[in-house]
mmCIF file of C-alpha atoms and ligand atoms in Angstrom:
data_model
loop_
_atom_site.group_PDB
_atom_site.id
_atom_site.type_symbol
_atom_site.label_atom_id
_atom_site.label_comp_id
_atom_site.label_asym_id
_atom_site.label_seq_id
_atom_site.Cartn_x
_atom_site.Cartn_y
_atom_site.Cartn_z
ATOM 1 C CA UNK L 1 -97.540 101.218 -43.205
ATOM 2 C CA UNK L 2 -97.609 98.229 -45.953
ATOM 3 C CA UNK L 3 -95.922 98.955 -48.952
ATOM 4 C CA UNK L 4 -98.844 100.113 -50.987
ATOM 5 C CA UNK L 5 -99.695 102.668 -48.675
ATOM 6 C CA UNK L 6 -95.658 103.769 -48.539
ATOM 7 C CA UNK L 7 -96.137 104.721 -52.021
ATOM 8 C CA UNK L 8 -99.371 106.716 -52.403
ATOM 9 C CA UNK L 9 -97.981 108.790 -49.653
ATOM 10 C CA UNK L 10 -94.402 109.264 -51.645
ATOM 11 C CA UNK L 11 -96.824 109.906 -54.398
ATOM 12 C CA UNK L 12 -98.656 112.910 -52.477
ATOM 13 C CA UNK L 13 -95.366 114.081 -51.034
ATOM 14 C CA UNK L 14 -93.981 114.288 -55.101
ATOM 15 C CA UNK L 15 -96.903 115.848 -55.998
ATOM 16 C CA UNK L 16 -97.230 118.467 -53.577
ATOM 17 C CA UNK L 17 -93.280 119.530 -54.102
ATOM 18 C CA UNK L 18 -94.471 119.772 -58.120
ATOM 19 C CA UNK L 19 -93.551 123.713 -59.045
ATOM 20 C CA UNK L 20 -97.272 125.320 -60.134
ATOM 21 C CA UNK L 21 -96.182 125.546 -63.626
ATOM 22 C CA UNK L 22 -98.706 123.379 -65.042
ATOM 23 C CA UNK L 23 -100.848 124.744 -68.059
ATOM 24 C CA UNK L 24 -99.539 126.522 -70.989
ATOM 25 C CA UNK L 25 -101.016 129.798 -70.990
ATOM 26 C CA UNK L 26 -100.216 130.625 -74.356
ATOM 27 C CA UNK L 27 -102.741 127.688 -75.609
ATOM 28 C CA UNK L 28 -105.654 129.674 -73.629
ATOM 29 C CA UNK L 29 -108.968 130.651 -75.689
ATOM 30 C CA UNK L 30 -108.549 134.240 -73.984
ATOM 31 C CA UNK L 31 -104.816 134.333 -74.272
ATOM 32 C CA UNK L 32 -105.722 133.615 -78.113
ATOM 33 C CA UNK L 33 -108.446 136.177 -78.510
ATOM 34 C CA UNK L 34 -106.219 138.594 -76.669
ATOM 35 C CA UNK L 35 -102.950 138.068 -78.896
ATOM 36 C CA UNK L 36 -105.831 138.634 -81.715
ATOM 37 C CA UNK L 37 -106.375 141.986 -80.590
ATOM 38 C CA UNK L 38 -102.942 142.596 -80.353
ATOM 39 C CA UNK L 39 -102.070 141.398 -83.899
ATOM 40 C CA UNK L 40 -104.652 144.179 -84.810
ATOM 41 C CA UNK L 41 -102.726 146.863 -82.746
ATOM 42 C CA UNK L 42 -99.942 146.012 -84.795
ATOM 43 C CA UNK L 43 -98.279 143.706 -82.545
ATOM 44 C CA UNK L 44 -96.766 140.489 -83.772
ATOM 45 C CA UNK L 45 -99.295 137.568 -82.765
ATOM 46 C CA UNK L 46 -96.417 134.599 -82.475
ATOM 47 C CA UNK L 47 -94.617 136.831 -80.595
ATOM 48 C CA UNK L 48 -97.098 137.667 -78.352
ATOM 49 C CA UNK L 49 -97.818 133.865 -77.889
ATOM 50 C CA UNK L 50 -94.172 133.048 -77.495
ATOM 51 C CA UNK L 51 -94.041 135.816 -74.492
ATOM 52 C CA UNK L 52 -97.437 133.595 -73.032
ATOM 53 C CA UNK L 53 -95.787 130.294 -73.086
ATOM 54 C CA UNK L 54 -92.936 131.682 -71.311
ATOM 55 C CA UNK L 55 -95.639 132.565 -68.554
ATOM 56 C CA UNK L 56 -95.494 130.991 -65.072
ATOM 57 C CA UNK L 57 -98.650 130.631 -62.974
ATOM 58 C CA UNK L 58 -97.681 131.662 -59.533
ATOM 59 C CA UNK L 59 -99.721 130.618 -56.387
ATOM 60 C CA UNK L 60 -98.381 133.340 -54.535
ATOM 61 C CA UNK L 61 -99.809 136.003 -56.671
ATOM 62 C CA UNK L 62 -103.729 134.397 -55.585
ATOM 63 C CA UNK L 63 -102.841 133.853 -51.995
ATOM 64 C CA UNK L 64 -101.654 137.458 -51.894
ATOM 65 C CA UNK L 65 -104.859 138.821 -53.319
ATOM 66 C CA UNK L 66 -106.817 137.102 -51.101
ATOM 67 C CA UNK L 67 -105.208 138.598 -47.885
ATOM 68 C CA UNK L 68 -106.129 142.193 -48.702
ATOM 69 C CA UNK L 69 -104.320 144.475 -45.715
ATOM 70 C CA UNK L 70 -107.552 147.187 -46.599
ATOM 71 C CA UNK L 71 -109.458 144.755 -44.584
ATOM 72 C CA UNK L 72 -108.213 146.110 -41.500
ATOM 73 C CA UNK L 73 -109.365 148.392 -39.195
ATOM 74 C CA UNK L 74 -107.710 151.632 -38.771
ATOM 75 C CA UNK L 75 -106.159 151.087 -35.419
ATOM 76 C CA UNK L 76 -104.367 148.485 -37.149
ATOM 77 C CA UNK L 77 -103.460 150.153 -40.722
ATOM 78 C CA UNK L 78 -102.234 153.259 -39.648
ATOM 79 C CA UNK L 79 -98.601 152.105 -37.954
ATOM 80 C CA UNK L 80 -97.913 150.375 -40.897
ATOM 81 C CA UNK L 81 -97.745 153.362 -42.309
ATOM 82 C CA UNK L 82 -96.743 156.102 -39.672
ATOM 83 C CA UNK L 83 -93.783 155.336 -39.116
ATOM 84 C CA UNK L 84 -90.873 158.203 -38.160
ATOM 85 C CA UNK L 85 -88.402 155.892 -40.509
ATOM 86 C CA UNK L 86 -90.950 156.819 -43.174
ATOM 87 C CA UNK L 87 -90.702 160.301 -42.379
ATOM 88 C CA UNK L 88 -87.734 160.633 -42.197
ATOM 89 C CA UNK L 89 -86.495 158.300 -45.490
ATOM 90 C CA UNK L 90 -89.193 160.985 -47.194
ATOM 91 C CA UNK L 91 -86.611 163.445 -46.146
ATOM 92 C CA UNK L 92 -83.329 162.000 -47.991
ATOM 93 C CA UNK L 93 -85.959 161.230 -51.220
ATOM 94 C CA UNK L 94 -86.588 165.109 -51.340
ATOM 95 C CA UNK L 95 -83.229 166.190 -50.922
ATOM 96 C CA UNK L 96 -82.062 164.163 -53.728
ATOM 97 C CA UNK L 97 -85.047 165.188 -56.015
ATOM 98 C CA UNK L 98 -85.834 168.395 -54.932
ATOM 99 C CA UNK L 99 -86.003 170.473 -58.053
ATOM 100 C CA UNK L 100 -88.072 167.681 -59.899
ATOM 101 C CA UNK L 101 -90.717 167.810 -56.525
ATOM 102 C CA UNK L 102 -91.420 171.742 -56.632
ATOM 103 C CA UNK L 103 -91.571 171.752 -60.302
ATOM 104 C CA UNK L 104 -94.129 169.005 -60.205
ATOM 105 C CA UNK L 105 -95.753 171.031 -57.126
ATOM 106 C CA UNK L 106 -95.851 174.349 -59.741
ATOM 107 C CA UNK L 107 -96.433 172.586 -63.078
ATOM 108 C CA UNK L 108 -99.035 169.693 -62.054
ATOM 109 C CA UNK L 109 -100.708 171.639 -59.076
ATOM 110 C CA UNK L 110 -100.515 168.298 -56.584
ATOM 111 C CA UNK L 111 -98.630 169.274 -53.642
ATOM 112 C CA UNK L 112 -95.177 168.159 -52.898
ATOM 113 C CA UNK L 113 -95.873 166.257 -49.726
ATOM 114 C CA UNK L 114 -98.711 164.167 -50.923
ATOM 115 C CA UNK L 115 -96.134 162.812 -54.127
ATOM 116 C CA UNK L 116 -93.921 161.448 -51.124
ATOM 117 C CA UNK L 117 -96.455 160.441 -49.034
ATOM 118 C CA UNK L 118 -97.622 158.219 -51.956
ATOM 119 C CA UNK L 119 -94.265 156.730 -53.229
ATOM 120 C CA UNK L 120 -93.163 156.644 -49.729
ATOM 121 C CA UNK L 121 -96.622 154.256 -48.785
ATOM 122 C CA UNK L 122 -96.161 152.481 -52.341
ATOM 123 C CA UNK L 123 -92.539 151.330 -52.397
ATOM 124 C CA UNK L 124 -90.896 153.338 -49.538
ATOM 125 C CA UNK L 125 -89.552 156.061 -52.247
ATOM 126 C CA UNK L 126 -88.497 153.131 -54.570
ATOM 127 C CA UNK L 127 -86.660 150.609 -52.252
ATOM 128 C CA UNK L 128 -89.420 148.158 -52.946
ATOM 129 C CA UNK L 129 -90.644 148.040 -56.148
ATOM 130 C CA UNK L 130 -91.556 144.547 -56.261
ATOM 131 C CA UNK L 131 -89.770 141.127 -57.122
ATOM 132 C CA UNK L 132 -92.973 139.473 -59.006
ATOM 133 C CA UNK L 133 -92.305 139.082 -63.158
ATOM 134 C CA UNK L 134 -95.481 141.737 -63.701
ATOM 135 C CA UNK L 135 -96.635 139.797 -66.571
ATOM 136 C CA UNK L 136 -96.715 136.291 -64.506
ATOM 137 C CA UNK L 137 -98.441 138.633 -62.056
ATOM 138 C CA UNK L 138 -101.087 139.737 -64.480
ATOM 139 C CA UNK L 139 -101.509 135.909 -66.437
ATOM 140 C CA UNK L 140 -102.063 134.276 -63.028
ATOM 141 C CA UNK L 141 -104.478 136.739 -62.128
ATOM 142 C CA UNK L 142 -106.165 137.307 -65.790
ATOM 143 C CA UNK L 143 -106.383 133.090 -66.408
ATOM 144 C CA UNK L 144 -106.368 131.848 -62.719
ATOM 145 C CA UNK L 145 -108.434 134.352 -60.210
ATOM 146 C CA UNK L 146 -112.185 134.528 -61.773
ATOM 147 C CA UNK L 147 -113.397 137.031 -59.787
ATOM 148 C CA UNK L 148 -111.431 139.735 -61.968
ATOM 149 C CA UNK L 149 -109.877 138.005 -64.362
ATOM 150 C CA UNK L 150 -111.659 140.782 -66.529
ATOM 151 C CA UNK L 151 -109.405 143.410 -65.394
ATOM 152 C CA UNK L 152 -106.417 141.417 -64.921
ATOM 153 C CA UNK L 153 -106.613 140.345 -68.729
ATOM 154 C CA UNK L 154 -107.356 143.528 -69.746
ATOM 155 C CA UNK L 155 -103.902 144.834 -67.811
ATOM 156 C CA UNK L 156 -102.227 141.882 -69.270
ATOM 157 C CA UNK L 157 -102.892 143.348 -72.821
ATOM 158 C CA UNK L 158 -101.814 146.773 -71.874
ATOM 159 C CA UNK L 159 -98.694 145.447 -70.884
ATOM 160 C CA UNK L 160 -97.836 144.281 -73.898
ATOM 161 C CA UNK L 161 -99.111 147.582 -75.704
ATOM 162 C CA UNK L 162 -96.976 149.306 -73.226
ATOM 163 C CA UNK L 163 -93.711 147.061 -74.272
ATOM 164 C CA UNK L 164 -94.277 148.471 -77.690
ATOM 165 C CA UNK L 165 -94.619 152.067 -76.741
ATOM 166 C CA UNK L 166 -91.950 152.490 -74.293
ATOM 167 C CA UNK L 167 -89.296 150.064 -75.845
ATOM 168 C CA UNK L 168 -89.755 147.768 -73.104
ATOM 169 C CA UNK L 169 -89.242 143.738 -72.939
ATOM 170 C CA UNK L 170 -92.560 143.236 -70.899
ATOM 171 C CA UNK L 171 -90.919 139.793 -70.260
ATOM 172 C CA UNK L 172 -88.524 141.784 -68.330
ATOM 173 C CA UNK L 173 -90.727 144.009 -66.190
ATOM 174 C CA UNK L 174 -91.270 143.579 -62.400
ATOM 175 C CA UNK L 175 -93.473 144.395 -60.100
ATOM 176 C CA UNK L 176 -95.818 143.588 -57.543
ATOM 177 C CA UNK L 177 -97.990 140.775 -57.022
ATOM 178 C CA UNK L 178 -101.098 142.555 -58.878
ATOM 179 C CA UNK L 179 -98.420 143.633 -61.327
ATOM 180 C CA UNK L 180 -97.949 147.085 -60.046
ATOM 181 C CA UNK L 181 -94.998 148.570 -61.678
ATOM 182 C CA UNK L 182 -92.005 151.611 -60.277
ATOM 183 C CA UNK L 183 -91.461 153.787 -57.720
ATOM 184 C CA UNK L 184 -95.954 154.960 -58.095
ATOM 185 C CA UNK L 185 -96.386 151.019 -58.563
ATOM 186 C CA UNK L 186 -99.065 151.748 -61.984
ATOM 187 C CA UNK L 187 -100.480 149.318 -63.583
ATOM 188 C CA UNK L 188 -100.207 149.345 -66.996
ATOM 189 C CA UNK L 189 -103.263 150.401 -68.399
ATOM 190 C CA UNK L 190 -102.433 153.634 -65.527
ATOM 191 C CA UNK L 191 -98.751 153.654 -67.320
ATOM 192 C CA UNK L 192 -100.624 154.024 -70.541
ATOM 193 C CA UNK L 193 -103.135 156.796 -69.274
ATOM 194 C CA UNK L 194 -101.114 159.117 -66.831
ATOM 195 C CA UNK L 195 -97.320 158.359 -66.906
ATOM 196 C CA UNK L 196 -95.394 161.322 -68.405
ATOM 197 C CA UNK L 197 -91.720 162.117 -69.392
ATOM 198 C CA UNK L 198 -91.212 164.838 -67.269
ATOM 199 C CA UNK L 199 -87.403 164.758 -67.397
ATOM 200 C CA UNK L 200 -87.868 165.010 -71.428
ATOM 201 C CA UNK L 201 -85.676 162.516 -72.897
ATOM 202 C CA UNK L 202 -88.074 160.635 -75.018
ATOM 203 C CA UNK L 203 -89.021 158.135 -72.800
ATOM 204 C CA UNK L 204 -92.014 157.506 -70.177
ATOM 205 C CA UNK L 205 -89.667 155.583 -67.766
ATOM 206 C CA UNK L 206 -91.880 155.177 -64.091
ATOM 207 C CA UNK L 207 -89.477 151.794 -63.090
ATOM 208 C CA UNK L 208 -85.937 153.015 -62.521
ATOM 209 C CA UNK L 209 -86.373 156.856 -63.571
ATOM 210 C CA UNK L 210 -87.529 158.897 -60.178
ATOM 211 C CA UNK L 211 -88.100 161.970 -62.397
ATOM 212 C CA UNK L 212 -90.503 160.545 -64.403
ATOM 213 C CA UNK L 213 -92.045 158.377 -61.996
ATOM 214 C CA UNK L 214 -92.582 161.896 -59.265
ATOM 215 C CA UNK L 215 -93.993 163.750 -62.396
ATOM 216 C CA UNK L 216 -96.325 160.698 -63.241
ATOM 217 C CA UNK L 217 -97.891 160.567 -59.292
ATOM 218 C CA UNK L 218 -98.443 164.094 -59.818
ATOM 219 C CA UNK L 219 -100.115 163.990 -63.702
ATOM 220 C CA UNK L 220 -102.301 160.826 -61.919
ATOM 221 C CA UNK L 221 -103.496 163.263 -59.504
ATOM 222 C CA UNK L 222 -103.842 166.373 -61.104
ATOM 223 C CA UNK L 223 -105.684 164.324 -63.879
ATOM 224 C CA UNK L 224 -108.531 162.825 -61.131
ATOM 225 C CA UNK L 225 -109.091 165.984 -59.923
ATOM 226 C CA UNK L 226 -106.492 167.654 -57.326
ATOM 227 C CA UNK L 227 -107.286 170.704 -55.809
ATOM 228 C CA UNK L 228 -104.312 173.033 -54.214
ATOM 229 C CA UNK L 229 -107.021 175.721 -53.395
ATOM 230 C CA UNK L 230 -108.133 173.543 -50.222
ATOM 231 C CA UNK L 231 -107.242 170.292 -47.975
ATOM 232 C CA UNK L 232 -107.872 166.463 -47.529
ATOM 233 C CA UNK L 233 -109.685 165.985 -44.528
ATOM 234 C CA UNK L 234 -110.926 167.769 -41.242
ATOM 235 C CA UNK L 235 -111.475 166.718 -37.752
ATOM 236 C CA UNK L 236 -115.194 166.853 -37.305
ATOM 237 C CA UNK L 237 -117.939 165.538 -34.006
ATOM 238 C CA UNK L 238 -121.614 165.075 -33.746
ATOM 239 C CA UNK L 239 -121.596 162.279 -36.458
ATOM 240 C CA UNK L 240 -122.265 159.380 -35.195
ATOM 241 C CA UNK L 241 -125.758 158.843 -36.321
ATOM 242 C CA UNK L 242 -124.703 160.173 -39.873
ATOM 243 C CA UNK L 243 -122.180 157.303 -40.749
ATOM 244 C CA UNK L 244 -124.044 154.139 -40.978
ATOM 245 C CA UNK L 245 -120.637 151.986 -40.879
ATOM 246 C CA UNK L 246 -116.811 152.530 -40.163
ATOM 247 C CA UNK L 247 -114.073 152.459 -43.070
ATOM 248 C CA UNK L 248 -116.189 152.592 -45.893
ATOM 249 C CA UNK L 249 -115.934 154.180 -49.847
ATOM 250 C CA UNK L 250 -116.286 158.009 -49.789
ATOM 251 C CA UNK L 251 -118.063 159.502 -52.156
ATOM 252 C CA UNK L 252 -117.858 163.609 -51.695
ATOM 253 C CA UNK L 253 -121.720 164.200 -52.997
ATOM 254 C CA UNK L 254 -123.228 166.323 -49.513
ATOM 255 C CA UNK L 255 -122.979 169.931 -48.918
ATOM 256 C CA UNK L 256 -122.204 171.192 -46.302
ATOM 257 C CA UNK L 257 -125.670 172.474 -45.304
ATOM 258 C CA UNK L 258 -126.763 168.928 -45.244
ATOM 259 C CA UNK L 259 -123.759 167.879 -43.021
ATOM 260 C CA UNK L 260 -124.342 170.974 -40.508
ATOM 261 C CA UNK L 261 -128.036 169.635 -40.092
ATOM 262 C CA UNK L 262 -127.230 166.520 -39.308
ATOM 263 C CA UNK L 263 -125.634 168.028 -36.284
ATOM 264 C CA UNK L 264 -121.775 167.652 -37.668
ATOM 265 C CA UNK L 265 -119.593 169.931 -35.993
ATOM 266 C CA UNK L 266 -115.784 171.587 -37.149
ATOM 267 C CA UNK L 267 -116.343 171.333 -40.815
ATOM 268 C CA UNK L 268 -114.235 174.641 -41.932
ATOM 269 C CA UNK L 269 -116.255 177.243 -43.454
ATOM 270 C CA UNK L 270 -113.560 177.553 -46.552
ATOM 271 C CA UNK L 271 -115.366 174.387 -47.612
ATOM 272 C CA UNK L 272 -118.947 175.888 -47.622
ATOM 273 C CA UNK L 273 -119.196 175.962 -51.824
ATOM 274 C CA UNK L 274 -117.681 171.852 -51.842
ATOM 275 C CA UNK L 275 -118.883 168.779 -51.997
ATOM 276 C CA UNK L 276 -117.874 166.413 -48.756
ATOM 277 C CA UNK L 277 -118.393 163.034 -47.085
ATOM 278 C CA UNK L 278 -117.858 162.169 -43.791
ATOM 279 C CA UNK L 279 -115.576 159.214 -43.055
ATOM 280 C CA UNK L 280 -115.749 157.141 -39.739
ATOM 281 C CA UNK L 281 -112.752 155.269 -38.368
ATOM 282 C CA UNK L 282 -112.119 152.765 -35.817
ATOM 283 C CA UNK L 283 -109.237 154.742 -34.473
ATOM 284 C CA UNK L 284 -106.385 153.876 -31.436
ATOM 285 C CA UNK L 285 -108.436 155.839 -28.896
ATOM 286 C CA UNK L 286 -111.631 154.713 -30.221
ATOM 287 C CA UNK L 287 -114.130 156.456 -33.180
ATOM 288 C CA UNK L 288 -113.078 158.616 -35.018
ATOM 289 C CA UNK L 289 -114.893 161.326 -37.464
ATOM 290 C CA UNK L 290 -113.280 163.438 -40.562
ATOM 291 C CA UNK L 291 -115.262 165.537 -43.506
ATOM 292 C CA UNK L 292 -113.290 164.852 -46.704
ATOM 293 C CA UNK L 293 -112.650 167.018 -49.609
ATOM 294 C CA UNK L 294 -112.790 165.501 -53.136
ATOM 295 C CA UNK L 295 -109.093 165.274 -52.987
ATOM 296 C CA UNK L 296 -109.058 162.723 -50.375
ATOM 297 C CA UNK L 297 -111.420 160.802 -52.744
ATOM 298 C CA UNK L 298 -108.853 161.455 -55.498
ATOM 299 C CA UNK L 299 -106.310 159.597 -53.691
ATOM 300 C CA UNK L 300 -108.837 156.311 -53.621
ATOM 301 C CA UNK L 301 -108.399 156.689 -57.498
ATOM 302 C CA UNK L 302 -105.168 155.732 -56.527
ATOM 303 C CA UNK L 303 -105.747 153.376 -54.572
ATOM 304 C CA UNK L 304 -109.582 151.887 -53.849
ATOM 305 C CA UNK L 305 -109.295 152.490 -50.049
ATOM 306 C CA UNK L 306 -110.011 154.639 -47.589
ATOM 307 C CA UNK L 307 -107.612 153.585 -45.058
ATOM 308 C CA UNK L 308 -105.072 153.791 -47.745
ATOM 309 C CA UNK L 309 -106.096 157.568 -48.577
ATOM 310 C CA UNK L 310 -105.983 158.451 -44.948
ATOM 311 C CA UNK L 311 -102.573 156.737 -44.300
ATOM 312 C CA UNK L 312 -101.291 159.088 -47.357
ATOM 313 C CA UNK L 313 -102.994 162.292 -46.136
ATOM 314 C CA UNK L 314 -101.447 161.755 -42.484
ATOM 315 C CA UNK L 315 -97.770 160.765 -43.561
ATOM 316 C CA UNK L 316 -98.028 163.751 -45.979
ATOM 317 C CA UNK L 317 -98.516 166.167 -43.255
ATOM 318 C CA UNK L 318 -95.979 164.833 -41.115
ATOM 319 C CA UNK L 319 -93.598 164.699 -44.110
ATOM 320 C CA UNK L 320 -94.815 168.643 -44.840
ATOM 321 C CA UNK L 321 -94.013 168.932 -40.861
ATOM 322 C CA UNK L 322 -91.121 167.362 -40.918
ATOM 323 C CA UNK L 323 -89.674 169.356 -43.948
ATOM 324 C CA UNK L 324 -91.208 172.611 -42.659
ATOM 325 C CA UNK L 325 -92.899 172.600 -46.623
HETATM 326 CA CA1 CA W 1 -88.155 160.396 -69.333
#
């Protein structure tokens, strides 16, 4: 390698080790209009900017979001999951919390098994809340990911409306990569909306307070639509022809007269006055079939996924097993 050649390629090699700081974020036309609309909330606009510049764009955070794990088929989702650890780690975050679980059960109407099943697929009952700085999260993502920079933006803002609320430094706050936040891992504009002081001290603390955070699932739920009077999701055959593709959206609009002439089979007849869908898997054994209740579609307003709502609705009934609920 001649000499000219030696130094282009240090050059590459120093400019491939470069951190991804790069662009002030703070100097951004959006991050501008944004601390605008903040000023007029009755934030402080330098402030805000001050937070922005202190920003970091993190690579990370994109490759992350491109590598979805709701891609997957079924087969391959569920042991994530299903795990007997899981089931048994619900167990020890019950017993410590009990009280706060079956007054959520009585007050918010969600049962107690589906809060755990949630926490416990969101951050394994708290042990994993996330390492990401939410707000570099939410920048990278709001000034560096086009394809929803709208929302990210728009969570970005909340976060700083939430700083005010709640007291907190949003500087400060961590998360995960899509700047999910606590033990329920909300996003703030979902902070905002549904979190609740249920332990009544003055403060709406989902990050390091369990009490608040198990009322908060609960309110999220209850909120979207939870239903105690019936279930999540029923074996069911014959529908092959009726689903068109595997691990899709639900969207609980057929009733069940529609469903029983299409030639589905094992729908119970408690559901006969809702509305259902009927969700096809790509299961261990091969397909499989299950009629869903609006609640299972609640839990995709948790979480946009199918798989994700099954994975909750089967580690909640082991967890109910489990702890004989
Ligand atoms: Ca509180």
């Amino acid at each position: 390698m001649n000499s000219k050649w030696k130094i282009v390629a240090w050059l590459i090699v120093l400019w491939s080790s470069v951190p991804s700081v790069c662009a002030d974020y703070s100097q951004r036309a959006e991050i501008q209009a944004m601390a605008d609309r903040l000023a007029s909330k009755g934030l402080d606009r330098a402030e805000v900017l001050k937070v922005m510049a202190q920003t970091t764009r993190l690579d990370s955070v994109i490759n992350a979001m491109n590598r979805p794990a709701e891609k997957k088929k079924w087969k391959n989702y569920r042991p994530i999951f299903l795990k007997k650890a899981r089931v048994r780690a619900a167990a020890d975050f019950y017993e410590a919390h009990r009280s706060t679980f079956i007054r959520a059960e009585r007050e918010l109407g969600v049962p107690v098994e589906v809060i755990l099943a949630i926490i416990g697929v969101e951050t394994y009952y708290g042990k994993n809340k996330g390492s990401f700085r939410a707000i570099d999260a939410l920048a990278t993502l709001g000034l560096d990911y086009p394809k929803r920079a709208k929302f990210f933006l728009g969570e970005l803002e909340s976060l700083f409306v939430l700083g005010r609320e709640e007291g907190l430094d949003p500087i400060a706050l961590k998360g995960s990569y899509a700047g999910a936040m606590g033990f329920g891992q909300f996003i703030p504009s979902s902070y905002l909306a549904y979190g609740i002081d249920f332990d009544s001290d003055g403060r709406r603390d989902l990050i390091n307070n369990p009490v608040d955070a198990i009322g908060s699932v609960a309110n999220y739920l209850a909120r979207h639509g939870w239903n105690m009077n019936y279930g999540i999701v029923a074996p069911v055959t014959g529908a092959e022809s009726f689903v068109r593709s595997m691990e899709t959206g639900v969207k609980v609009t057929n009733n069940i007269q529609t469903l029983r002439v299409a030639g589905i089979k094992g729908i119970p007849d408690i559901w006969s006055d809702l509305k259902l869908d009927i969700l096809g898997l790509h299961g261990s054994s091969g397909p499989e079939y299950w009629a869903v209740t609006k609640n299972f579609y609640v839990i995709t307003r948790y979480n946009r996924s199918s798989l994700y709502a099954m994975a909750v609705t089967q580690l909640a009934s082991q967890i109910a097993k489990d702890l004989r609920l």
